[in-house]
Amino acid sequence: AAQNRENLRRITDALVMANIKADATTKQLAQTLIRQAGPAMRLFGKDIEEALAMAMTMADQGDKGVTAGTHMSMALRHLSMKAIEKPEGFKAMGIDVFDKNRNLKHMADIADDLYKVLTPYSDEARAKIFKSMGFEAKLQQSLFSLLGKAKQFREFDKILREQAPGSRESVMKKQMEAF
């Protein structure tokens, strides 16, 4: 019971801070995680801070709520599957989505790697690169709001890890002062 309370406190603190810092409501952020993204993040060993930082980054690009959750889930599932199914395409571009322990890297690192690889190419060449890596249109769509936003993603992640603890209590006290 004590661990459940601590987990709930950590999640609510992170949601409150995410709401303060991102262009999304707490409801939209929760909707992002509740259906598909949360279970996918948990399956791949991603914590609430990385999940919410990803949701915040996507929200600031207009990708919010259930749709963002679907995109997050697709990105996680398909990136890992395509890296296994099409290793030659990933290797040719110098991209490895797995760390040295063969776990999925932080999504900000993956987005940054993809962005750096794709930036110098023409639209046609990018399409060919995506195809060589097995990225169908749906997977591409799930990644678009993250490409070029790795710095912001990492900043959100850092904020959630450093500033979120206690934010629920702080907001609650401020709200109570109005009464």
Protein backbone atom coordinates (compact mmCIF):
# COMPACT_ATOMS: atom_id res chain seq x y z
CA ALA A 1 0.00 0.00 0.00
CA ALA A 2 2.82 2.42 0.82
CA GLN A 3 4.50 1.71 -2.54
CA ASN A 4 1.20 2.32 -4.34
CA ARG A 5 0.80 5.67 -2.58
CA GLU A 6 4.35 6.66 -3.52
CA ASN A 7 3.77 5.64 -7.15
CA LEU A 8 0.53 7.63 -7.25
CA ARG A 9 2.30 10.67 -5.76
CA ARG A 10 5.10 10.40 -8.35
CA ILE A 11 2.63 10.10 -11.23
CA THR A 12 0.40 12.95 -10.07
CA ASP A 13 3.42 15.19 -9.43
CA ALA A 14 4.70 14.43 -12.93
CA LEU A 15 1.26 15.06 -14.50
CA VAL A 16 0.86 18.37 -12.67
CA MET A 17 4.33 19.56 -13.72
CA ALA A 18 3.73 18.39 -17.30
CA ASN A 19 0.49 20.38 -17.35
CA ILE A 20 2.34 23.49 -16.14
CA LYS A 21 5.17 23.21 -18.68
CA ALA A 22 3.53 21.82 -21.84
CA ASP A 23 0.84 22.93 -24.23
CA ALA A 24 -1.62 20.32 -22.99
CA THR A 25 -4.11 19.88 -20.19
CA THR A 26 -3.70 17.26 -17.50
CA LYS A 27 -6.64 15.45 -19.08
CA GLN A 28 -4.97 15.42 -22.51
CA LEU A 29 -1.71 14.17 -21.03
CA ALA A 30 -3.51 11.44 -19.10
CA GLN A 31 -5.44 10.46 -22.24
CA THR A 32 -2.14 10.18 -24.08
CA LEU A 33 -0.88 7.61 -21.61
CA ILE A 34 -3.97 5.70 -20.58
CA ARG A 35 -4.86 3.46 -23.52
CA GLN A 36 -1.89 2.42 -25.61
CA ALA A 37 1.12 4.56 -24.74
CA GLY A 38 1.29 3.73 -21.03
CA PRO A 39 1.28 -0.05 -21.51
CA ALA A 40 3.77 0.22 -24.40
CA MET A 41 6.09 2.45 -22.36
CA ARG A 42 5.92 0.04 -19.43
CA LEU A 43 6.60 -2.94 -21.73
CA PHE A 44 9.76 -1.24 -23.02
CA GLY A 45 10.92 -0.23 -19.54
CA LYS A 46 10.22 3.47 -19.96
CA ASP A 47 9.42 5.44 -16.81
CA ILE A 48 6.68 8.02 -16.27
CA GLU A 49 9.11 10.89 -16.75
CA GLU A 50 10.25 9.74 -20.19
CA ALA A 51 6.67 8.91 -21.19
CA LEU A 52 5.38 12.32 -20.14
CA ALA A 53 8.35 14.15 -21.64
CA MET A 54 7.55 12.46 -24.93
CA ALA A 55 3.85 13.37 -24.57
CA MET A 56 4.78 16.98 -23.73
CA THR A 57 7.04 17.26 -26.77
CA MET A 58 4.33 15.86 -29.01
CA ALA A 59 1.70 18.14 -27.44
CA ASP A 60 3.79 21.20 -28.18
CA GLN A 61 3.64 20.10 -31.83
CA GLY A 62 -0.16 19.76 -31.67
CA ASP A 63 -0.23 15.98 -31.21
CA LYS A 64 -2.33 15.46 -28.06
CA GLY A 65 -4.64 13.12 -26.23
CA VAL A 66 -5.58 9.68 -27.52
CA THR A 67 -4.04 10.35 -30.95
CA ALA A 68 -0.67 11.16 -29.36
CA GLY A 69 -0.94 7.99 -27.28
CA THR A 70 -1.50 5.94 -30.42
CA HIS A 71 1.50 7.63 -32.05
CA MET A 72 3.69 6.96 -29.00
CA SER A 73 2.69 3.31 -28.90
CA MET A 74 3.28 2.90 -32.62
CA ALA A 75 6.69 4.56 -32.42
CA LEU A 76 7.85 2.25 -29.64
CA ARG A 77 6.48 -0.97 -31.11
CA HIS A 78 7.36 -0.35 -34.72
CA LEU A 79 10.81 1.14 -34.16
CA SER A 80 11.90 -1.91 -32.22
CA MET A 81 10.28 -4.35 -34.68
CA LYS A 82 11.67 -2.61 -37.77
CA ALA A 83 15.15 -2.47 -36.26
CA ILE A 84 15.00 -6.26 -35.93
CA GLU A 85 13.28 -6.91 -39.29
CA LYS A 86 15.38 -4.47 -41.35
CA PRO A 87 18.76 -4.29 -39.60
CA GLU A 88 20.58 -3.55 -42.86
CA GLY A 89 18.54 -0.35 -43.39
CA PHE A 90 19.26 0.87 -39.87
CA LYS A 91 22.93 -0.11 -40.05
CA ALA A 92 23.38 1.62 -43.42
CA MET A 93 22.18 4.86 -41.84
CA GLY A 94 24.24 4.37 -38.66
CA ILE A 95 21.19 4.11 -36.42
CA ASP A 96 20.85 1.67 -33.55
CA VAL A 97 17.68 2.05 -31.50
CA PHE A 98 19.00 -0.32 -28.84
CA ASP A 99 21.60 0.41 -26.17
CA LYS A 100 24.55 -1.84 -25.30
CA ASN A 101 22.23 -4.05 -23.20
CA ARG A 102 19.88 -4.33 -26.22
CA ASN A 103 17.15 -2.27 -24.53
CA LEU A 104 15.40 0.51 -26.41
CA LYS A 105 17.34 3.76 -26.05
CA HIS A 106 15.76 6.90 -24.64
CA MET A 107 13.27 8.09 -27.26
CA ALA A 108 14.90 11.54 -27.38
CA ASP A 109 18.16 9.89 -28.45
CA ILE A 110 16.41 7.86 -31.15
CA ALA A 111 14.54 10.91 -32.44
CA ASP A 112 17.78 12.90 -32.46
CA ASP A 113 19.64 10.17 -34.36
CA LEU A 114 16.89 9.94 -36.97
CA TYR A 115 16.75 13.71 -37.38
CA LYS A 116 20.51 14.03 -37.83
CA VAL A 117 20.52 11.28 -40.43
CA LEU A 118 17.55 12.65 -42.39
CA THR A 119 18.32 16.39 -42.31
CA PRO A 120 20.88 16.61 -45.14
CA TYR A 121 18.74 14.64 -47.62
CA SER A 122 16.08 15.72 -50.09
CA ASP A 123 12.44 14.73 -49.58
CA GLU A 124 12.80 11.95 -52.14
CA ALA A 125 15.94 10.59 -50.47
CA ARG A 126 14.23 10.72 -47.05
CA ALA A 127 11.35 8.67 -48.43
CA LYS A 128 13.84 6.09 -49.72
CA ILE A 129 15.63 6.02 -46.36
CA PHE A 130 12.34 5.48 -44.54
CA LYS A 131 11.50 2.68 -46.96
CA SER A 132 14.92 1.02 -46.48
CA MET A 133 14.27 1.02 -42.74
CA GLY A 134 10.77 -0.44 -43.18
CA PHE A 135 8.95 2.70 -42.03
CA GLU A 136 5.43 2.73 -43.41
CA ALA A 137 3.46 5.99 -43.53
CA LYS A 138 1.83 5.33 -40.13
CA LEU A 139 5.18 4.92 -38.41
CA GLN A 140 6.53 8.03 -40.11
CA GLN A 141 3.52 9.99 -38.86
CA SER A 142 4.11 8.74 -35.33
CA LEU A 143 7.65 10.14 -35.38
CA PHE A 144 7.16 13.50 -37.13
CA SER A 145 6.32 15.48 -33.98
CA LEU A 146 9.54 14.28 -32.33
CA LEU A 147 12.02 14.85 -35.16
CA GLY A 148 14.10 17.95 -34.54
CA LYS A 149 12.73 18.24 -30.99
CA ALA A 150 15.22 16.10 -29.03
CA LYS A 151 16.56 19.10 -27.08
CA GLN A 152 13.07 20.07 -25.95
CA PHE A 153 12.27 16.43 -25.16
CA ARG A 154 15.40 16.18 -22.96
CA GLU A 155 14.56 19.48 -21.25
CA PHE A 156 11.07 18.25 -20.41
CA ASP A 157 12.53 14.98 -19.12
CA LYS A 158 14.97 16.89 -16.88
CA ILE A 159 12.21 19.18 -15.58
CA LEU A 160 10.03 16.21 -14.68
CA ARG A 161 12.86 14.45 -12.85
CA GLU A 162 14.08 17.53 -10.98
CA GLN A 163 11.09 19.81 -10.50
CA ALA A 164 8.04 17.56 -10.47
CA PRO A 165 8.43 16.11 -6.97
CA GLY A 166 6.11 18.10 -4.70
CA SER A 167 4.41 20.02 -7.52
CA ARG A 168 0.98 18.51 -6.79
CA GLU A 169 1.18 19.70 -3.19
CA SER A 170 2.42 23.14 -4.24
CA VAL A 171 -0.42 23.65 -6.71
CA MET A 172 -2.95 22.38 -4.19
CA LYS A 173 -1.73 24.90 -1.57
CA LYS A 174 -1.91 27.77 -4.07
CA GLN A 175 -5.43 26.78 -5.02
CA MET A 176 -6.49 26.64 -1.39
CA GLU A 177 -5.18 30.18 -0.77
CA ALA A 178 -7.97 31.47 -3.00
CA PHE A 179 -10.54 30.29 -0.47
